[in-house]
Amino acid sequence: MTTTGTTPARVVARLSTLDRFLPLWIAAAMVLGLLAGRAIPGLAGGLGAVSVAGVSLPIALGLLVMMYPVLAKVRYDRLGTVTRDRRLLWPSLVLNWVVGPALMFALAWLLLPDLPEYRTGLIIVGLARCIAMVIIWNDLACGDREAAAVLVALNSVFQVLAFGLLGWFYLAVLPGWLGLETSTLTVPGWQIAKSVLIFLGIPLAAGYLTRRAGERARGRAWYETSFLPRIGPLALYGLLFTIVILFALQGNQITGHPLEVARIALPLLVYFAVMWAGSYALGRALGLGYERTTTLAFTAAGNNFELAIAVAIATFGATSGQALAGVVGPLIEVPVLVALVHVSLALRRRSPEVPR
């Protein structure tokens, strides 16, 4: 990663066309979904005719497709390179699996106390740690690419093991301990765990096996420079397809309650700002240097909205407020994290260890 001559304009230019206009594609998918919902009568019944784990087959396929390319990119053989750096490993684990979920839980209850479905959707978002776009943001901000790849691999594996348990704790147990009113919402803990096993476990296994088979057959260079670029856009296509379906099913809810949709965005904005700034400050305080501090900040601030959407749909249904909260997430995350890349590069120019 070059350490000089990076400007905001060059940051945007280095994004692919798909990534550069991701908020636009998401907005277009939302509009297309709303139009389809009005134009196609009986759409909900048709989508639910065949289901997988309680999710209509078309939506299930979209969820699996959007998760697979992300997990095929992970370098599972690099776990040891970062696990030996305790100054990076332990802060990352604490930020991702203690601070992040707890912060989103607090923001969701503070800012959406009267909207239990959206609140639950945001809490699920907080539990889904970033394993996808964070590598792009990290590269654009001149972070440590190797460290980011390893932290992504750790988060991928940890999510399979811990997501269901943490979902049960934050949605069913902790509110009771704090005396918060949850009688309007039933949280099926096993359903959350099953959804994670299906919609994260299956693509995780497929991604791991694909990398091993591809590297053995054609080598790592071919896998990373030829195969991954071919399958990479599938993640976006799967996400956009899922968004179209969700907005087709939720059109009346969305158009009838625009203020509620706007309220979903507020805790997300606060979450990204606090997580990134706090993580960056911690990295500098620990003496990690600019590259690893940046990696720590972006891996802590980003979220895996693909998984959050999959869990929300499988657990609560495609027409639920939980699913809608997950869909609003990437529409907010992308422009915010692009802005944070610019902030990071500005801070980089002031870092004493970066060559002038």
XYZ file of C-alpha atoms in Angstrom, residues 7 28 33 67 96 138 165 180 239 247 251-252 277-279 290 295-296 320 350:
20
model
C -6.398 12.503 -1.836
C -32.670 2.346 -7.125
C -39.105 -2.811 -5.142
C -22.704 -13.903 1.472
C -16.143 -6.006 17.966
C -9.155 -0.217 4.992
C -25.785 -16.799 21.859
C -36.845 -2.893 30.080
C -27.931 -7.719 -1.911
C -39.224 -3.242 -0.501
C -43.972 -0.790 0.321
C -46.999 0.261 2.370
C -13.462 7.648 16.578
C -13.188 5.656 19.801
C -11.347 2.794 18.111
C -1.218 4.644 11.683
C -7.434 -1.169 10.497
C -8.626 -1.394 14.095
C -40.882 -7.356 9.447
C -0.307 14.310 10.643
